[in-house]
Short mmCIF file of C-alpha atoms in Angstrom, two decimals:
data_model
loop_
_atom_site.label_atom_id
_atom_site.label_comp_id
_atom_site.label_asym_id
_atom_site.label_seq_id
_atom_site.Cartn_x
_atom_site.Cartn_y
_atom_site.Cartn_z
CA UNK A 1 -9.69 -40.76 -0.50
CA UNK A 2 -10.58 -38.15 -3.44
CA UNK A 3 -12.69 -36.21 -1.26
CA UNK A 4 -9.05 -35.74 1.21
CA UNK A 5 -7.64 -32.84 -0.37
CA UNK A 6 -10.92 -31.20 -0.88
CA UNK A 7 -11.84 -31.30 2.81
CA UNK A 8 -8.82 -29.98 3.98
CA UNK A 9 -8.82 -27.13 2.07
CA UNK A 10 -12.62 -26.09 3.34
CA UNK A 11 -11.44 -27.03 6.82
CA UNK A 12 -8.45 -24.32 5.86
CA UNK A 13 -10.98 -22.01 5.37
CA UNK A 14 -13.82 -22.88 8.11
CA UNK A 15 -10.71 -22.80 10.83
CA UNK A 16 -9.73 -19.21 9.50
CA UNK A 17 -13.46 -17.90 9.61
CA UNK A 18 -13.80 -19.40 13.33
CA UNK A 19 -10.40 -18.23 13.95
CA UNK A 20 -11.17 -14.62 13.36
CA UNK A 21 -14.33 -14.79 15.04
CA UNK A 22 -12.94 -16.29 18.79
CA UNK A 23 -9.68 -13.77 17.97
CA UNK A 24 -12.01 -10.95 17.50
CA UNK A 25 -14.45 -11.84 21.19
CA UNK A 26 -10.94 -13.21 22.98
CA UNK A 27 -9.25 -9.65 22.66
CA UNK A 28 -12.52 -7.59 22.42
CA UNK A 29 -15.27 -9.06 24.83
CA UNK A 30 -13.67 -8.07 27.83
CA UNK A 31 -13.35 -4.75 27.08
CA UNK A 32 -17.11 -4.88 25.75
CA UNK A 33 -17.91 -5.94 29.44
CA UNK A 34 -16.07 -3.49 31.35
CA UNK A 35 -17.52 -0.94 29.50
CA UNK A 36 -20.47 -2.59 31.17
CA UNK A 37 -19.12 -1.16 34.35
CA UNK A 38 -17.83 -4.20 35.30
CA UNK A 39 -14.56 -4.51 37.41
CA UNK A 40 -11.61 -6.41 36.36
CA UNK A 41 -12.67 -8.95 38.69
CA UNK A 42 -16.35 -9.18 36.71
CA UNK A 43 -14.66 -9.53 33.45
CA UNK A 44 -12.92 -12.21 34.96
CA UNK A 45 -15.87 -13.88 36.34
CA UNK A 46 -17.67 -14.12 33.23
CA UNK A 47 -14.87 -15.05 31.43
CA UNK A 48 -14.36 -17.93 34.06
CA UNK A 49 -18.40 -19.26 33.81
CA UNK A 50 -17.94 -18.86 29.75
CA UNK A 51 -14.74 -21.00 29.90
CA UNK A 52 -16.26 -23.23 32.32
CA UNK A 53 -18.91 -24.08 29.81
CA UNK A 54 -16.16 -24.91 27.15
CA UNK A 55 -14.42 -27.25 29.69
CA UNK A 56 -17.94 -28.88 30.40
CA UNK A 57 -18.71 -29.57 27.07
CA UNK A 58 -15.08 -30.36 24.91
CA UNK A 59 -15.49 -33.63 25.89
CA UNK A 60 -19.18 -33.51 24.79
CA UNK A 61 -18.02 -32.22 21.46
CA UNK A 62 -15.67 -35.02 20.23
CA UNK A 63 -17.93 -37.41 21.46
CA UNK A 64 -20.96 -35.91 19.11
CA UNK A 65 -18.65 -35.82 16.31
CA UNK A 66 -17.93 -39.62 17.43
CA UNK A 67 -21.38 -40.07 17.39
CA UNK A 68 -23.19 -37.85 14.81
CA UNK A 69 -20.50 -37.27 12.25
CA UNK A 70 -17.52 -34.63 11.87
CA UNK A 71 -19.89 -32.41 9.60
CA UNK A 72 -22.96 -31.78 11.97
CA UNK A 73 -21.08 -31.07 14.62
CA UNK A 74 -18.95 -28.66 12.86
CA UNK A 75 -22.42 -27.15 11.55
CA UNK A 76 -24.65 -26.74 15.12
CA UNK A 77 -21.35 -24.71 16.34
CA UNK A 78 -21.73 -22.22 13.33
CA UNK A 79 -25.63 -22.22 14.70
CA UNK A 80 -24.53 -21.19 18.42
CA UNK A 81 -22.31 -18.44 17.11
CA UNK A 82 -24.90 -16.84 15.52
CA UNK A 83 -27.07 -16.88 18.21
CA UNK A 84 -24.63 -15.43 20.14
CA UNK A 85 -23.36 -12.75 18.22
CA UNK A 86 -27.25 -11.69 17.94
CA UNK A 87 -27.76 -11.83 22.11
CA UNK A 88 -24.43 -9.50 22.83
CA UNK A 89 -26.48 -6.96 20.77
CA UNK A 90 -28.88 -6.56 23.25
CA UNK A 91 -26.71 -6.56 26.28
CA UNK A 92 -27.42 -3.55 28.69
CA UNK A 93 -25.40 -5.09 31.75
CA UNK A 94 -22.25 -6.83 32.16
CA UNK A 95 -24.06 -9.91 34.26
CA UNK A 96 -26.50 -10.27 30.85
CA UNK A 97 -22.79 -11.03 29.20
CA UNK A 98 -22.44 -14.46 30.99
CA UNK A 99 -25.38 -16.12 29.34
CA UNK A 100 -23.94 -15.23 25.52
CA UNK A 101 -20.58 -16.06 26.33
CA UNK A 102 -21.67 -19.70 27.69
CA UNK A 103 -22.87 -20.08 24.02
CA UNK A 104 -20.53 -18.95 21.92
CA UNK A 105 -17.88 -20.96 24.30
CA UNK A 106 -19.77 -23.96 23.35
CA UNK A 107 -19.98 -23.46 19.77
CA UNK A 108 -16.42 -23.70 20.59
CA UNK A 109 -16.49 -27.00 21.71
CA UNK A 110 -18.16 -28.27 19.44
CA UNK A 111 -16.09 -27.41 16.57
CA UNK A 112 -12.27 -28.01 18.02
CA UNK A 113 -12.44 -31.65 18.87
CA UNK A 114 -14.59 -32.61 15.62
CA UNK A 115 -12.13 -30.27 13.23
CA UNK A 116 -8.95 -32.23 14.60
CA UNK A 117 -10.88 -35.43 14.56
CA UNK A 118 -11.86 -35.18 10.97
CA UNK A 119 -8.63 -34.32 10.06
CA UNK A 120 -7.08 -37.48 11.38
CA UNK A 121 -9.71 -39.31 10.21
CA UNK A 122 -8.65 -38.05 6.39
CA UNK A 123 -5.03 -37.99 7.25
CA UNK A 124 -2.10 -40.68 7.47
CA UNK A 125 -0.61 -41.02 11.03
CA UNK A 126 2.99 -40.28 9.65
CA UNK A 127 1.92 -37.24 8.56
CA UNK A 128 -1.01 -36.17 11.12
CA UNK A 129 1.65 -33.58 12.43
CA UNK A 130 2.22 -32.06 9.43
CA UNK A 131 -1.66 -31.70 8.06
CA UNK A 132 -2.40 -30.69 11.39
CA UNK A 133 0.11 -27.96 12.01
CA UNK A 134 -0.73 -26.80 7.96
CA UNK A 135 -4.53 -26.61 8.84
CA UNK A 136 -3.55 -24.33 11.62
CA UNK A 137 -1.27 -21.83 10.16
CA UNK A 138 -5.45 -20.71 9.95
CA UNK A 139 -5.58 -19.85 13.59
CA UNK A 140 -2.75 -17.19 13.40
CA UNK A 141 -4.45 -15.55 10.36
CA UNK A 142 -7.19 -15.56 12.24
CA UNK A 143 -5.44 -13.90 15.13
CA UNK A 144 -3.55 -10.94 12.93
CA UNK A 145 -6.75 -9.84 11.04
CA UNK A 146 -9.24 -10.57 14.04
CA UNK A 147 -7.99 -8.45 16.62
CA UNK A 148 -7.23 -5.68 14.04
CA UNK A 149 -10.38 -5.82 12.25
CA UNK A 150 -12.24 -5.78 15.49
CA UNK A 151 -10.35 -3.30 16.85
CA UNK A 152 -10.86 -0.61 14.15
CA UNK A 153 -14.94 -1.50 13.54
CA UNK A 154 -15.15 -0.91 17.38
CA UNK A 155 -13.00 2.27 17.55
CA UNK A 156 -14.74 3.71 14.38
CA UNK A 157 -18.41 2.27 14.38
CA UNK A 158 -19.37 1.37 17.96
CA UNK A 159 -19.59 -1.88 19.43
CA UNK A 160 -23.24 -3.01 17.51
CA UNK A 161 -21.25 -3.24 14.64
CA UNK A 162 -18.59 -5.34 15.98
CA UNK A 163 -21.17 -7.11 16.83
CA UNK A 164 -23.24 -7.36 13.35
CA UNK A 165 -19.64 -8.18 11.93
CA UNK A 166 -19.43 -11.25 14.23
CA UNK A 167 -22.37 -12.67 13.07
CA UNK A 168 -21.46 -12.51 9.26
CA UNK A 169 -18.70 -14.11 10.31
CA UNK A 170 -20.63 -17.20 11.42
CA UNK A 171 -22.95 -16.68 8.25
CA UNK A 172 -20.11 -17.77 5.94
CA UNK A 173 -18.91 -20.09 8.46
CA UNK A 174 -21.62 -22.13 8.13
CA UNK A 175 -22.11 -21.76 4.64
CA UNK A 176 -18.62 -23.36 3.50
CA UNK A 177 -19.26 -26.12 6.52
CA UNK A 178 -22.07 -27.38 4.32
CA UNK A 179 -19.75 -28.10 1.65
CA UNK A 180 -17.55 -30.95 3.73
CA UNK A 181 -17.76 -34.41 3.28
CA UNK A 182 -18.51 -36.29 6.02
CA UNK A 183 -15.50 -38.61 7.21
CA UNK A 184 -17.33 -40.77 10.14
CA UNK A 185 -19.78 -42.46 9.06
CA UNK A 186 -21.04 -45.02 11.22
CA UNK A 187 -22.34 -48.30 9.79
CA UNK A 188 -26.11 -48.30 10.81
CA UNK A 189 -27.74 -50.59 13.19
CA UNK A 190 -24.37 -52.03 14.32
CA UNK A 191 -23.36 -50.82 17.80
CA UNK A 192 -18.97 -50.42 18.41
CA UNK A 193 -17.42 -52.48 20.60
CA UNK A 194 -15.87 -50.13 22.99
CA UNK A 195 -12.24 -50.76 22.99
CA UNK A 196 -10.56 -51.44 26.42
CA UNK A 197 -7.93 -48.51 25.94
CA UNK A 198 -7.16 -47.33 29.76
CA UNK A 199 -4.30 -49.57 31.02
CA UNK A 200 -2.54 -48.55 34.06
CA UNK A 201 0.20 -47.10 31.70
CA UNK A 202 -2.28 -44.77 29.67
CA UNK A 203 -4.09 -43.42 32.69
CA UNK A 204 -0.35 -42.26 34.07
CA UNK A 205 0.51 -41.22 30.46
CA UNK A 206 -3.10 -38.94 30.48
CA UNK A 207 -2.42 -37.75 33.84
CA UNK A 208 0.69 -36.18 32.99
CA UNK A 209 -0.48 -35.17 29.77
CA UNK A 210 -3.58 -33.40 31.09
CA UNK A 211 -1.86 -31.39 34.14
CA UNK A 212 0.58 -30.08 31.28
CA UNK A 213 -2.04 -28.34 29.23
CA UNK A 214 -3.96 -26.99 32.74
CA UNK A 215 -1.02 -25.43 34.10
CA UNK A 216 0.59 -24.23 30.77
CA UNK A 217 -3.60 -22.99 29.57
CA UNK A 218 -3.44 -21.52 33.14
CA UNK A 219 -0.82 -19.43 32.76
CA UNK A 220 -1.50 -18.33 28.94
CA UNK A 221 -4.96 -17.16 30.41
CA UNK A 222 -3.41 -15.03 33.14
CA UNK A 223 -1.66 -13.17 30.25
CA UNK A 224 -4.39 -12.78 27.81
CA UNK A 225 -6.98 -11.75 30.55
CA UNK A 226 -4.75 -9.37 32.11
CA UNK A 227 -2.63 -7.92 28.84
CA UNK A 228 -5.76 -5.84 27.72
CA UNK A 229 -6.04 -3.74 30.87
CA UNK A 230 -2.09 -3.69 30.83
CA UNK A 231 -1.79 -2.50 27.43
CA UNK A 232 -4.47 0.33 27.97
CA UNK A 233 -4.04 1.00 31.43
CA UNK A 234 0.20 1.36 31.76
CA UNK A 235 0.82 1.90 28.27
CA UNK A 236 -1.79 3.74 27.13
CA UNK A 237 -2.97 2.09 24.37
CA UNK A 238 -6.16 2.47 22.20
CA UNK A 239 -8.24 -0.42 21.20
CA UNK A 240 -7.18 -0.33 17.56
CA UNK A 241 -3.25 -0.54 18.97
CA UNK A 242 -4.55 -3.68 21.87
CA UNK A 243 -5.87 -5.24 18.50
CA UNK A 244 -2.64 -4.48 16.53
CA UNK A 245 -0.38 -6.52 19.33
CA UNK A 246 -2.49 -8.88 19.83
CA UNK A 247 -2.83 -9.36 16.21
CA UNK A 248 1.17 -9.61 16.50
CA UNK A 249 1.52 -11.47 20.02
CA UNK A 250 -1.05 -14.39 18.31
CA UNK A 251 -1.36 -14.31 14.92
CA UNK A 252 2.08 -13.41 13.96
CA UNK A 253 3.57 -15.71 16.61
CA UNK A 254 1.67 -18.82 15.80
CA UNK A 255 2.22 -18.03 12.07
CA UNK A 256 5.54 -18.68 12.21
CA UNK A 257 5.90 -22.12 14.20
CA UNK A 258 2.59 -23.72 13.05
CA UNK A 259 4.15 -25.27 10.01
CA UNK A 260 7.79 -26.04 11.42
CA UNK A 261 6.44 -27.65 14.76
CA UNK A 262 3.70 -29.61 12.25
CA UNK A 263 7.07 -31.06 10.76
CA UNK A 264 8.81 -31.36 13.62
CA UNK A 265 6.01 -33.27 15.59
CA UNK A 266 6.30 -36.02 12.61
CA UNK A 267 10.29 -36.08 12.43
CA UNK A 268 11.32 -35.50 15.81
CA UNK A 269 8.67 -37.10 17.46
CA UNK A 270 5.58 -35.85 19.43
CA UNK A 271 7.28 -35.85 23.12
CA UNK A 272 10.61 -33.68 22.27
CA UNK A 273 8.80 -31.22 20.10
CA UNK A 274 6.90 -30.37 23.51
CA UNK A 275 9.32 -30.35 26.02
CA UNK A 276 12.02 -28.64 23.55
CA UNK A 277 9.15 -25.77 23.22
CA UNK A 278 8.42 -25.83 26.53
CA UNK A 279 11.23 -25.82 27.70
CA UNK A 280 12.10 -21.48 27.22
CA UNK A 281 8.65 -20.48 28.80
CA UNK A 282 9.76 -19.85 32.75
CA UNK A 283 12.64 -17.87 31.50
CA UNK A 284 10.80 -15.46 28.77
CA UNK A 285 8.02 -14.65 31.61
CA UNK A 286 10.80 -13.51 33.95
CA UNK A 287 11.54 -10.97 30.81
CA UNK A 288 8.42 -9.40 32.23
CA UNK A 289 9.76 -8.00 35.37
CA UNK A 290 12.74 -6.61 33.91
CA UNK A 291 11.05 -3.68 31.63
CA UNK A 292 8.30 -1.36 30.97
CA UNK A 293 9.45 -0.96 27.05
CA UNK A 294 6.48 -1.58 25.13
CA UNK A 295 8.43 -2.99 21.86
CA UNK A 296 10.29 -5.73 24.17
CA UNK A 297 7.13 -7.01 25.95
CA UNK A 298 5.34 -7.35 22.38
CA UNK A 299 8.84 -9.88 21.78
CA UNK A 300 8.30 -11.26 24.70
CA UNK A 301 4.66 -12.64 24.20
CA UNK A 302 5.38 -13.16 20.93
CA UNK A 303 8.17 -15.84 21.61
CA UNK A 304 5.80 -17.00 24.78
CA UNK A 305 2.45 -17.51 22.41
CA UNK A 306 4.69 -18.83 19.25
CA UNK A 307 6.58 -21.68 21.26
CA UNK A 308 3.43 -23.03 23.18
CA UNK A 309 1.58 -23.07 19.83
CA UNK A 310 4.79 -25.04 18.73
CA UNK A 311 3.28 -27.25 21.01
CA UNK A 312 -0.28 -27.78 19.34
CA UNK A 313 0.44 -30.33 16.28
CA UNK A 314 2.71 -32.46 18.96
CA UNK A 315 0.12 -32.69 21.77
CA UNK A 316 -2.47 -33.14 19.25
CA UNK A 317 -0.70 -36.24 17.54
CA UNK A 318 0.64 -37.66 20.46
CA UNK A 319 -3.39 -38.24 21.81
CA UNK A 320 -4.57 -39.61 18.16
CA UNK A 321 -1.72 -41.98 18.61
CA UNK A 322 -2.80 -43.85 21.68
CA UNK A 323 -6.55 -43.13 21.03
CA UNK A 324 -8.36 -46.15 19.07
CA UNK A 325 -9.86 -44.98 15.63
CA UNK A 326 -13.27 -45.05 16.80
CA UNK A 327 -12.57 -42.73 19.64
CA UNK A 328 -10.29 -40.35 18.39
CA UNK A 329 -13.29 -37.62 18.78
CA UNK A 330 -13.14 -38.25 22.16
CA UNK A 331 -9.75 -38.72 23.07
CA UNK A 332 -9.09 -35.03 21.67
CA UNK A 333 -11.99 -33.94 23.28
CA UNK A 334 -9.63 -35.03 26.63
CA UNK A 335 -6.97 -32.76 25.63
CA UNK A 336 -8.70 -30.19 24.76
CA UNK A 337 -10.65 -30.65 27.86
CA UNK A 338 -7.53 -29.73 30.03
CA UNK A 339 -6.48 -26.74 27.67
CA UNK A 340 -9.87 -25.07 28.82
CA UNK A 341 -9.66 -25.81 32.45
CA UNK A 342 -6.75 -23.54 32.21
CA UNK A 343 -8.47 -21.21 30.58
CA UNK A 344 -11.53 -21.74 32.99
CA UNK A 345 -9.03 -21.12 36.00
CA UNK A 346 -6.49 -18.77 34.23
CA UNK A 347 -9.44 -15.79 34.11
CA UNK A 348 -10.48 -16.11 37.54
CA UNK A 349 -7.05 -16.03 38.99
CA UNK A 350 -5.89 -13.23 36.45
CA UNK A 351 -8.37 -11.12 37.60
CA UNK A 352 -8.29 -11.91 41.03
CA UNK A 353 -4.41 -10.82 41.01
CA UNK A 354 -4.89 -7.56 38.92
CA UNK A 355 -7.47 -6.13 40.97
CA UNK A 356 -5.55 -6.93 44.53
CA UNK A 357 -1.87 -7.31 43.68
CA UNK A 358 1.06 -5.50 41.56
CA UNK A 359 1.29 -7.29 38.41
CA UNK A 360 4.74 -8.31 39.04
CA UNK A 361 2.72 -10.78 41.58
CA UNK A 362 1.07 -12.19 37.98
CA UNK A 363 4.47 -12.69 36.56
CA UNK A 364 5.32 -14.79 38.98
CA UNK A 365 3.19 -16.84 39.26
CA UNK A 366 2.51 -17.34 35.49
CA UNK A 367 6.39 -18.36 35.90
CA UNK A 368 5.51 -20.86 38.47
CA UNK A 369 2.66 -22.20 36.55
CA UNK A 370 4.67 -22.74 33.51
CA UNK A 371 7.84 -24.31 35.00
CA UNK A 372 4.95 -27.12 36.28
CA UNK A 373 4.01 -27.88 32.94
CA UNK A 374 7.83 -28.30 32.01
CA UNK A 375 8.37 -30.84 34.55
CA UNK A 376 5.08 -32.89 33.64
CA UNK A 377 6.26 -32.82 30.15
CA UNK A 378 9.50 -34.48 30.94
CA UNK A 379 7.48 -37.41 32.52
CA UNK A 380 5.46 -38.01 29.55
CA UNK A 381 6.61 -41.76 27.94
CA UNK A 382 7.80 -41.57 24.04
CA UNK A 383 4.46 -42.37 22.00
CA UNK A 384 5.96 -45.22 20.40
CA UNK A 385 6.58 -46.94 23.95
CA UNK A 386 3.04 -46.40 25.09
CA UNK A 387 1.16 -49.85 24.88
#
């Protein structure tokens, strides 16, 4: 397809612009809404009804891109970012917050399932894992420059400029999106078949596969909820510095495995490269409880963040693999359904722990949370003996 290599590389680009965006409000936002005079517990809240609007609608999303082509879709989420970047300029209270992070969370949806879609729609299978895992080495540049960038416009010009920033963001977001070729197209006035595709054996497989990504999302929302008001609050850290190790604890992190795992996913195959990623996480979160040097945690989250993103490419293949062609929207709109109900949950509970418990309490459970996902990852069938 001569139009392959050209989509790819805007995707590249369109997947780095989003990724700085959500890296920017993921490390920023909540410390936007407690300086609301919002509790911990608040932030948490209306981080849980903004994630709960991403889980609600992920589905949605790859079934619009299904539906409507990879290219709208991708387009009306640039549309809701802008909108929402405009609304958090007028916030005055944190309950106000709730409404503009619904919005931006589904612009979210929206784009996620019909990015990964269109790329294995322009993609061989044998090599899905690689594309994929190349098209997201964006996401960690998105995560080193994002929460640096944001943190130095809001410790220097105030958070309306953050703000302003945000939505310029979105501006070229949208901009580039126009430039795609759509890779869906429907035939017109012929309705699809709907292929059978939920034997007894898929259901299991899905079952296992979803509980995975809620308890492993579960516990990776605990941390990122809770590491803000750690970093500021027992090591003292300015927003600019909470930006820097984020920048490091994502965007470095995932930098590093995106590619390899991409590879890996392809050679290896789709089921080890999870579990063998997996596979360190209980242990690394016990690493928690055993200091309060600042240098060491940063490792620590680093290795935690870059293995589970080791994960992405794998997970990502393995449900393109079982999903029919015409469906593929929708079947990653099912994974990524069960990543956000662990962030939906993780917030909530993060919160809920930080405000009434010592945080070793968090690190506990996190460790709990994350030996789960282990186990359910070790029951998954090998892709190739799915039928």
């Amino acid at each position: 397809m001569p139009s392959t290599e050209r989509n790819l590389s805007l995707l590249f680009i369109i997947n780095a612009s989003a990724a700085t965006y959500l890296n920017m409000t993921g490390t920023f936002i909540p410390l936007f809404i407690r300086s609301l005079k919002a509790s911990v517990f608040e932030v948490s809240l209306v981080l849980f009804i903004g994630n709960a609007s991403t889980t609600g609608a992920m589905m949605l999303g790859g079934f619009l891109s299904d539906k409507y082509g990879r290219k709208r879709i991708i387009m009306l989420s640039g549309v809701f970012w802008i909108i929402s970047s405009i609304l958090f300029l007028s916030a005055k209270s944190w309950p106000e917050t709730i409404f503009y992070t619904a919005i931006s969370s589904i612009a979210f949806s929206l784009f996620v399932p019909a990015r990964a879609a269109m790329i294995a729609d322009i993609v061989r299978k044998s090599s899905f894992g690689t594309a994929y895992g190349l098209i997201n080495v964006a996401w960690p540049i998105g995560g080193m420059v994002g929460p640096l960038l944001g943190g130095m416009i809001a410790d220097r010009y105030g958070w309306a400029a953050f703000f302003f920033f945000l939505c310029f963001l979105a501006i070229i977001y949208m901009f580039i999106s126009f430039f795609l070729t759509e890779s869906a197209e429907r035939p017109r006035g012929i309705e699809e078949k709907a292929p059978k595709i939920l034997s007894r054996e898929i259901v299991l497989t899905l079952l296992f596969f979803i509980l995975m990504h809620i308890f492993a999302n579960t516990s990776r929302a605990i941390l990122k909820t809770i590491f803000p008001f750690y970093l500021t609050e027992n090591f003292g850290k300015t927003k600019t510095e909470v930006g820097i190790f984020f920048s490091a604890g994502f965007g470095l992190a995932t930098l590093i495995t995106q590619i390899p795992s991409g590879f890996l996913a392809d050679r290896l195959g789709r089921k080890k490269t999870m579990v063998y990623s997996t596979l360190p996480l209980p242990f690394l979160t016990i690493l928690f409880l055993t200091t309060n040097d600042y240098l060491l945690t940063l490792l620590v989250y680093m290795a935690i963040t870059g293995l589970w993103s080791a994960t992405w490419p794998a997970s990502t293949a393995y449900i393109t693999d079982i999903s029919p062609s015409a469906r593929k929207g929708l079947m990653v709109g099912v994974r990524l359904t069960a990543v956000r109900l662990g962030f939906t949950v993780g917030p909530i509970v993060g919160g809920f722990l930080w405000d009434n418990f010592n945080p070793s309490i968090i690190f506990y459970v996190v460790t709990i949370f994350l030996t789960l996902s282990l186990l359910l990852a070790l029951l998954l069938k090998e892709e190739t003996h799915i039928k």
